XYZ file of C-alpha atoms in Angstrom:
552
model
C -0.081 -0.082 -0.013
C 2.777 2.426 1.026
C 4.506 1.572 -2.372
C 1.396 2.454 -4.237
C 1.148 5.672 -2.340
C 4.716 6.721 -3.495
C 3.992 5.794 -6.802
C 0.748 7.758 -6.919
C 2.445 10.597 -5.492
C 5.237 10.375 -8.186
C 2.529 9.964 -11.018
C 0.818 13.204 -9.755
C 3.863 15.134 -9.245
C 5.411 14.202 -12.620
C 2.070 14.970 -14.310
C 1.304 18.336 -13.015
C 5.055 19.353 -13.294
C 5.002 18.053 -16.802
C 1.836 20.104 -17.610
C 3.356 23.200 -16.043
C 6.558 22.907 -18.187
C 4.331 22.113 -21.385
C 2.178 25.225 -20.676
C 5.142 27.485 -20.114
C 6.759 25.981 -23.330
C 3.766 26.782 -25.561
C 3.691 30.387 -23.886
C 7.352 30.906 -24.491
C 7.214 29.589 -28.029
C 4.269 31.837 -28.796
C 6.012 34.867 -27.319
C 9.132 34.143 -29.274
C 7.193 33.843 -32.611
C 5.120 37.057 -31.882
C 8.308 38.956 -31.118
C 9.859 37.684 -34.374
C 6.867 38.533 -36.393
C 6.729 42.024 -34.788
C 3.577 43.240 -32.981
C 1.582 43.176 -36.098
C -1.240 40.806 -34.924
C -3.980 43.447 -34.520
C -3.031 44.842 -37.964
C -3.301 41.350 -39.482
C -6.625 41.036 -38.053
C -7.708 44.557 -38.895
C -6.675 44.562 -42.434
C -7.251 40.906 -43.689
C -10.777 40.356 -42.631
C -12.576 41.811 -45.564
C -14.648 38.638 -45.968
C -15.228 35.479 -43.854
C -12.647 33.413 -45.961
C -9.901 36.153 -45.408
C -10.899 36.217 -41.832
C -10.313 32.309 -41.708
C -6.873 32.873 -43.212
C -6.010 35.759 -40.766
C -7.296 33.592 -37.791
C -5.076 30.679 -38.913
C -1.931 32.845 -39.268
C -2.333 34.822 -36.043
C -2.977 31.442 -34.073
C 0.103 29.791 -35.592
C 2.170 32.952 -34.574
C 0.977 32.964 -30.976
C 0.178 29.358 -30.558
C -3.157 29.863 -28.844
C -6.512 29.821 -30.370
C -7.904 31.240 -27.099
C -5.306 34.232 -27.467
C -6.689 34.799 -31.062
C -10.193 34.798 -29.942
C -9.578 37.148 -27.057
C -7.702 39.591 -29.357
C -10.779 39.335 -31.760
C -13.253 39.801 -28.947
C -11.422 43.070 -27.884
C -11.415 44.267 -31.689
C -15.058 43.696 -31.960
C -15.603 45.464 -28.695
C -13.523 48.454 -29.822
C -15.471 48.583 -33.128
C -12.599 47.668 -35.384
C -14.297 44.449 -36.551
C -17.752 43.452 -37.323
C -19.264 40.273 -36.005
C -19.307 38.629 -39.343
C -15.551 39.325 -39.764
C -14.990 37.972 -36.163
C -16.732 34.627 -37.059
C -14.233 34.006 -39.854
C -11.346 34.806 -37.549
C -12.668 32.413 -34.818
C -13.084 29.611 -37.375
C -9.457 30.097 -38.673
C -8.135 30.197 -34.907
C -9.634 26.594 -34.604
C -7.758 25.524 -37.700
C -4.542 27.347 -36.509
C -4.462 25.593 -33.114
C -4.153 22.061 -34.742
C -0.418 23.129 -35.764
C 0.480 22.387 -32.167
C -0.966 18.903 -32.233
C 1.117 18.343 -35.593
C 4.181 19.685 -33.977
C 3.668 17.217 -31.052
C 3.191 14.366 -33.641
C 6.674 14.892 -34.849
C 7.717 12.965 -31.727
C 11.106 14.554 -31.109
C 10.743 14.091 -27.405
C 14.120 12.206 -27.237
C 15.807 15.526 -28.343
C 13.840 17.750 -26.107
C 16.647 18.559 -23.642
C 19.301 19.444 -26.396
C 16.687 21.724 -27.986
C 15.963 23.367 -24.679
C 19.734 23.883 -24.008
C 20.157 25.322 -27.573
C 17.321 27.855 -26.829
C 18.948 28.658 -23.324
C 22.223 29.212 -25.161
C 20.665 31.600 -27.690
C 18.827 33.469 -24.886
C 21.580 33.947 -22.464
C 24.859 34.220 -24.467
C 23.729 36.529 -27.264
C 22.713 40.236 -27.050
C 21.084 40.285 -30.672
C 17.256 40.429 -30.263
C 16.524 38.433 -33.278
C 18.805 35.614 -31.839
C 17.026 35.938 -28.371
C 13.680 35.529 -30.046
C 14.792 32.468 -31.930
C 16.291 31.190 -28.745
C 12.958 31.741 -26.979
C 11.143 29.684 -29.842
C 13.562 26.891 -29.340
C 13.525 27.029 -25.529
C 9.583 26.848 -25.695
C 9.746 24.065 -28.279
C 12.199 21.933 -26.116
C 9.962 22.704 -22.925
C 6.940 21.633 -24.775
C 8.280 18.236 -25.483
C 10.105 17.791 -22.194
C 6.710 18.584 -20.371
C 5.044 15.985 -22.730
C 7.662 13.330 -21.880
C 7.218 13.916 -18.199
C 3.448 13.644 -18.579
C 3.770 10.612 -20.755
C 6.030 8.797 -18.301
C 3.582 9.600 -15.371
C 0.705 8.167 -17.319
C 2.376 4.810 -18.059
C 1.708 3.068 -14.656
C -1.989 3.920 -15.014
C -2.256 0.728 -17.281
C -2.100 -1.373 -14.244
C -5.019 0.368 -12.395
C -8.173 -1.490 -12.850
C -10.268 1.701 -12.080
C -8.614 3.604 -14.931
C -9.184 0.772 -17.328
C -12.870 0.628 -16.437
C -13.038 4.542 -16.971
C -11.633 4.369 -20.425
C -14.060 1.358 -21.244
C -16.924 3.671 -20.069
C -15.632 6.598 -22.336
C -15.568 4.297 -25.328
C -18.985 3.049 -24.714
C -20.429 6.444 -23.983
C -19.159 9.261 -26.343
C -21.093 12.083 -24.753
C -19.496 11.245 -21.326
C -16.096 11.466 -23.267
C -17.003 14.816 -24.748
C -17.930 16.099 -21.124
C -14.596 14.789 -19.776
C -12.662 16.483 -22.504
C -14.622 19.910 -22.078
C -14.112 19.861 -18.308
C -10.357 19.033 -18.457
C -9.803 21.929 -20.848
C -11.725 24.296 -18.869
C -9.488 23.466 -15.929
C -6.213 23.618 -17.887
C -7.219 26.645 -20.080
C -5.473 25.301 -23.092
C -6.836 22.863 -25.767
C -3.284 22.446 -27.039
C -2.202 21.017 -23.558
C -5.343 18.654 -23.320
C -4.779 17.418 -26.856
C -1.055 16.840 -25.978
C -2.255 14.753 -23.042
C -4.667 12.805 -25.211
C -2.010 12.213 -27.673
C -0.008 10.674 -24.802
C -2.827 8.561 -23.550
C -3.471 7.362 -26.970
C 0.230 6.481 -27.473
C 0.484 4.471 -24.317
C -2.674 2.557 -25.295
C -4.584 4.034 -22.231
C -7.537 5.066 -24.453
C -8.678 3.539 -27.711
C -9.690 5.718 -30.724
C -13.338 5.274 -29.994
C -13.031 7.197 -26.812
C -10.078 9.424 -27.930
C -12.233 11.096 -30.738
C -15.181 12.423 -28.629
C -12.643 13.573 -25.845
C -10.912 15.580 -28.800
C -14.347 17.182 -29.484
C -14.664 18.049 -25.775
C -11.167 19.779 -25.825
C -12.441 22.079 -28.558
C -15.624 22.932 -26.632
C -13.547 23.441 -23.380
C -11.155 26.127 -24.999
C -14.326 28.364 -25.816
C -14.345 29.244 -21.945
C -11.485 31.724 -22.276
C -13.219 33.866 -24.797
C -16.416 33.737 -22.734
C -14.501 34.980 -19.762
C -12.741 37.683 -21.700
C -16.341 38.875 -22.901
C -17.758 39.416 -19.490
C -18.274 43.055 -18.935
C -17.484 43.700 -22.647
C -19.813 45.131 -25.291
C -22.793 43.229 -26.644
C -20.860 42.763 -29.864
C -17.943 41.155 -27.951
C -20.315 38.772 -26.149
C -21.817 37.825 -29.348
C -18.295 37.123 -30.766
C -17.547 34.760 -27.690
C -21.066 33.277 -28.052
C -20.166 32.432 -31.833
C -17.073 30.513 -30.668
C -19.126 28.379 -28.386
C -21.905 27.801 -30.966
C -19.384 27.062 -33.804
C -17.687 24.318 -31.791
C -20.848 23.085 -30.378
C -22.437 22.698 -33.729
C -19.212 20.922 -34.955
C -19.119 18.571 -31.939
C -22.760 17.585 -32.501
C -22.313 16.890 -36.341
C -19.179 14.693 -35.654
C -20.844 12.913 -32.845
C -23.784 11.938 -35.160
C -21.011 10.825 -37.735
C -18.756 9.260 -35.108
C -18.682 5.680 -36.613
C -17.758 6.913 -40.196
C -15.289 9.638 -38.854
C -13.691 6.853 -36.524
C -13.308 4.672 -39.840
C -11.748 7.595 -41.765
C -9.254 8.236 -39.078
C -8.262 4.469 -38.732
C -7.877 4.376 -42.473
C -5.486 7.416 -42.353
C -3.534 5.797 -39.663
C -2.983 2.633 -41.628
C -2.694 4.055 -45.125
C -0.083 6.719 -44.215
C 1.552 4.714 -41.429
C 0.865 7.453 -38.727
C 2.351 7.143 -35.255
C -0.342 7.390 -32.480
C 0.369 11.101 -31.759
C 0.126 12.028 -35.426
C -3.024 10.051 -35.754
C -4.722 12.326 -33.165
C -3.291 15.384 -34.852
C -4.679 14.527 -38.234
C -8.070 13.615 -36.565
C -7.864 17.130 -34.944
C -7.052 18.814 -38.078
C -9.672 16.884 -40.061
C -12.307 17.707 -37.429
C -11.414 21.500 -37.447
C -11.090 22.057 -41.294
C -14.204 20.005 -42.081
C -16.359 22.017 -39.439
C -15.067 25.163 -40.870
C -15.953 24.123 -44.540
C -19.336 22.936 -43.363
C -20.124 26.250 -41.468
C -18.300 28.914 -43.414
C -21.377 29.295 -45.881
C -23.618 29.914 -42.783
C -21.640 32.913 -41.327
C -24.738 35.137 -41.790
C -26.923 32.537 -40.079
C -24.428 32.106 -37.164
C -24.418 35.972 -36.706
C -28.278 35.977 -36.888
C -28.584 33.252 -34.272
C -26.110 34.953 -31.807
C -27.826 38.290 -32.357
C -31.270 36.546 -31.134
C -29.477 34.802 -28.255
C -27.868 38.065 -27.100
C -30.382 40.820 -27.922
C -29.960 44.423 -27.615
C -28.610 47.472 -29.534
C -24.772 47.564 -29.539
C -23.812 51.024 -28.420
C -20.194 50.805 -29.524
C -19.178 53.400 -32.000
C -17.340 52.040 -34.874
C -13.881 53.083 -33.945
C -12.612 52.976 -37.520
C -12.488 55.298 -40.408
C -15.442 55.085 -42.716
C -15.700 57.612 -45.353
C -12.080 57.871 -46.573
C -12.559 56.851 -50.249
C -9.121 56.957 -52.048
C -10.861 57.287 -55.460
C -12.531 60.495 -54.423
C -9.128 62.148 -54.152
C -8.491 62.241 -57.897
C -12.209 62.702 -58.797
C -12.880 65.721 -56.367
C -10.243 66.782 -53.919
C -12.699 69.266 -52.260
C -15.276 66.282 -51.512
C -12.244 64.113 -50.221
C -11.342 67.080 -47.992
C -15.170 67.137 -46.708
C -14.782 63.486 -45.994
C -11.607 63.851 -44.070
C -12.986 66.658 -41.948
C -15.937 64.417 -41.034
C -13.547 61.623 -39.962
C -11.611 64.201 -37.896
C -14.859 65.229 -36.146
C -15.662 61.426 -35.416
C -12.027 61.124 -34.106
C -12.735 63.950 -31.736
C -16.027 62.438 -30.591
C -14.238 59.253 -29.830
C -11.569 61.268 -27.849
C -14.485 62.800 -25.758
C -15.592 59.424 -25.135
C -12.110 58.404 -23.922
C -12.050 61.485 -21.605
C -15.416 60.376 -20.020
C -14.258 56.826 -19.602
C -11.010 58.184 -18.024
C -13.087 60.203 -15.476
C -15.351 57.112 -14.734
C -12.164 55.176 -14.004
C -10.830 57.855 -11.834
C -14.238 58.178 -9.825
C -14.963 54.312 -9.455
C -11.622 52.741 -9.990
C -13.430 50.003 -12.084
C -11.023 48.209 -14.447
C -13.602 48.110 -17.296
C -13.350 51.883 -17.676
C -9.664 51.690 -17.941
C -9.813 48.895 -20.491
C -12.334 50.920 -22.559
C -10.272 54.104 -22.534
C -7.199 52.153 -23.589
C -9.004 50.721 -26.575
C -10.189 54.170 -27.417
C -6.854 55.526 -27.283
C -5.757 52.692 -29.665
C -8.645 53.602 -31.871
C -7.585 57.391 -31.930
C -4.019 56.084 -32.926
C -5.669 54.130 -35.655
C -7.792 57.252 -36.779
C -4.412 59.365 -36.706
C -2.640 56.973 -39.073
C -5.410 56.563 -41.570
C -6.587 60.286 -41.650
C -3.039 61.516 -41.977
C -2.404 59.196 -44.904
C -5.498 60.475 -46.693
C -4.668 64.046 -46.074
C -1.094 63.468 -47.316
C -2.668 61.957 -50.458
C -5.113 64.918 -50.748
C -2.077 67.409 -50.610
C -0.659 66.015 -53.796
C -3.673 67.353 -55.718
C -4.305 70.979 -56.709
C -6.290 72.749 -53.841
C -7.573 76.320 -53.746
C -6.123 78.715 -51.106
C -9.061 78.202 -48.924
C -9.022 74.460 -49.261
C -5.094 74.540 -48.430
C -5.782 76.440 -45.350
C -8.511 73.976 -44.281
C -6.137 71.089 -45.112
C -3.436 72.587 -42.916
C -5.959 73.030 -40.079
C -7.197 69.389 -40.279
C -3.730 68.059 -40.051
C -3.092 70.100 -36.938
C -6.416 69.075 -35.531
C -5.631 65.414 -35.895
C -2.349 65.910 -34.227
C -4.055 67.703 -31.450
C -6.732 64.960 -30.929
C -3.986 62.344 -30.955
C -2.326 64.182 -28.141
C -5.489 64.395 -26.158
C -5.509 60.608 -26.329
C -1.976 60.478 -25.042
C -2.898 62.763 -22.166
C -5.848 60.725 -20.990
C -3.760 57.596 -21.156
C -1.309 59.262 -18.920
C -4.197 59.912 -16.536
C -5.248 56.272 -16.554
C -1.687 55.191 -15.785
C -1.685 57.670 -12.839
C -4.768 56.369 -11.522
C -3.442 52.814 -11.818
C -0.330 53.894 -9.958
C -2.497 55.350 -7.180
C -4.473 52.110 -6.855
C -1.275 49.760 -6.924
C 0.498 51.942 -4.314
C -2.597 52.557 -2.194
C -2.229 56.248 -2.543
C -5.017 58.116 -0.800
C -6.413 61.338 -2.284
C -8.648 63.400 -0.023
C -12.257 63.998 -0.696
C -11.737 67.843 -1.363
C -8.882 67.006 -3.811
C -11.158 64.496 -5.627
C -13.924 67.300 -5.946
C -11.188 69.672 -7.479
C -10.211 66.966 -10.044
C -13.838 66.183 -11.000
C -14.372 70.023 -11.332
C -11.433 70.420 -13.718
C -12.218 67.103 -15.549
C -15.841 68.177 -16.376
C -14.567 71.656 -17.494
C -11.774 70.082 -19.695
C -14.341 67.542 -21.157
C -16.701 70.320 -22.072
C -14.016 72.428 -23.640
C -12.984 69.423 -25.897
C -16.720 68.995 -26.927
C -16.957 72.712 -27.751
C -13.744 72.689 -29.769
C -15.075 69.787 -31.912
C -18.445 71.459 -32.481
C -16.577 74.751 -33.411
C -14.678 72.446 -36.049
C -17.660 70.604 -37.268
C -19.786 73.614 -37.807
C -17.020 76.088 -38.598
C -18.508 78.136 -35.714
C -16.549 81.155 -34.791
C -18.686 81.958 -31.789
C -18.192 78.508 -30.424
C -14.449 78.771 -30.942
C -14.408 81.981 -28.991
C -16.173 80.131 -25.999
C -13.437 77.486 -26.259
C -10.860 80.182 -25.801
C -12.573 81.603 -22.800
C -12.903 78.127 -21.255
C -9.345 77.278 -21.722
C -8.319 80.443 -19.879
C -10.628 79.203 -16.979
C -8.811 75.774 -17.226
C -5.430 77.527 -16.767
C -6.787 79.666 -13.853
C -8.297 76.573 -12.185
C -5.045 74.654 -12.595
C -2.969 77.435 -10.795
C -5.769 77.656 -8.056
C -5.651 73.859 -7.517
C -1.819 73.695 -7.332
C -2.018 76.352 -4.600
C -4.722 74.571 -2.722
C -2.923 71.317 -2.879
C 0.440 72.808 -1.539
C -1.865 74.082 1.244
C -3.294 70.612 1.965
C 0.387 69.160 1.856
C 1.502 71.658 4.469
C -1.618 70.998 6.625
C -0.792 67.125 6.357
C -4.242 66.276 5.017
C -2.657 64.842 1.837
C 0.531 62.874 1.450
C 3.560 63.543 -0.899
C 2.745 60.594 -3.133
C -0.896 61.876 -3.574
C 0.527 65.284 -4.424
C 2.547 63.738 -7.315
C -0.614 62.068 -8.667
C -2.765 65.137 -7.986
C -0.397 67.570 -9.710
C 0.258 65.298 -12.711
C -3.420 64.697 -13.445
C -4.206 68.488 -13.445
C -1.071 69.137 -15.612
C -2.345 66.549 -18.195
C -5.910 68.168 -18.003
C -4.350 71.495 -18.661
C -2.463 70.345 -21.665
C -5.627 68.697 -23.059
C -7.208 72.317 -22.694
C -4.289 73.599 -24.727
C -4.879 71.106 -27.486
C -8.559 72.001 -27.565
C -7.836 75.676 -27.926
C -5.460 75.077 -30.730
C -8.404 73.534 -32.702
C -10.661 76.454 -31.802
C -7.981 78.948 -32.894
C -7.506 77.213 -36.234
C -11.336 77.691 -36.739
C -11.141 81.335 -35.898
C -8.291 81.797 -38.253
C -10.229 79.936 -41.019
C -13.369 81.808 -40.281
C -11.428 85.246 -40.782
C -10.192 84.075 -44.060
C -13.691 82.959 -45.266
C -15.058 86.224 -44.054
C -12.505 88.150 -46.327
C -13.326 85.872 -49.278
C -17.012 86.467 -48.904
């Protein structure tokens, strides 16, 4: 009995240790691949999702780069939440992510476990003895690759003695006889481990050791695919309706696939058995091919029904999605040659939309300052990213317009728009600074007195109103509105000076700490600079109005 206890402890320790090394290996390999590819993942997903088929290809590519279908789905959910991507585009990416994740199973099927330690050593050598970033990244890929196989070897070794356990044998017989039970087992295990690659790796090990037969292994594989959807579901909690719909699509897509393949389990098992004998596949590679066949066939079956899937999840999760599309809409490059003045008008509309998004960012930042709820910080960070996206696209468009012949008035408006885009982009940078200051305040438990918070709220509301008015003055070319902005900016400057003095007084009285002083002063400085950028936009409008007045 004692001997069995020792063996059981050894089995558990080797298994959980191996699983830890495997998961670390996948993460390390994904990080190395991601760094080698450059941080272009969001760009790939943003640019190459024009139709569902392109979305599938983008999903495969990104998943291969980060070695995690859950990771791709989480990025997709955040892009949908930020309005960069529609639900239909997201469905294609989610389908592609499911195919991309099968690459890990094929890597495992190569069976290079005997060389795992030398591969690991080669990776460590490149990581620690070279200063070149590229070599470091390749080293990280090798290190992760070696760790992945070493973890698998440990898990495989731990599972070998299970053959002699009668209870384990009975369980596998039950799983063979009851496919639905096998699906549930695979799902629960993946939910716990949070990685379908890991659970499929374990399944490959179980099948290699002869601990499960093909009849039980295939339904467990369906369950692994279902379990991996939990990460996207967790990522969508508290997100927009569109993001929750994207996560629901992931669940629905894998659920439909599992049901179809459970119905066709007997012919599907026969096909996998045929592949194994016809192509002389080792047990690990047999599971890899089964996994690949399942995901590719599931995608081919469901891709014509993307619109139907979108309709179903819209019915399942009702409501109007209030997310503003944080992406440029009306920048038609064809219009630049046909009518530069119309193109300039389109660019102005997009600059106004960019300004409206910046106002939303300020409101979310203020909410974060007041409530300290992380969802507001996440939303503001996404908005800041959207502003950067606007900045790149509008600037490119305005540069193309400048190559055309513009009238003196149009040239002046063109210059004012370029300046406005830069000012709005800087507003985004400043509210991002404020979020980081509030995060610093939270992590260092910095207390800000209630009177200081009231002062911050007053300045925040005044600054937000000033930016709103600046954007209205730009939109309507309203000289009077622009004058109001100039007056409000003077009030912001006066308020900043007053608040600084009051805060110094609080510090001398001891009602505020030195650390809170740093946070407070930095926040009002950022707000004051936001006011400066708002007045820049208003002054450009005043200049433009004067010019138009003389023309008329």
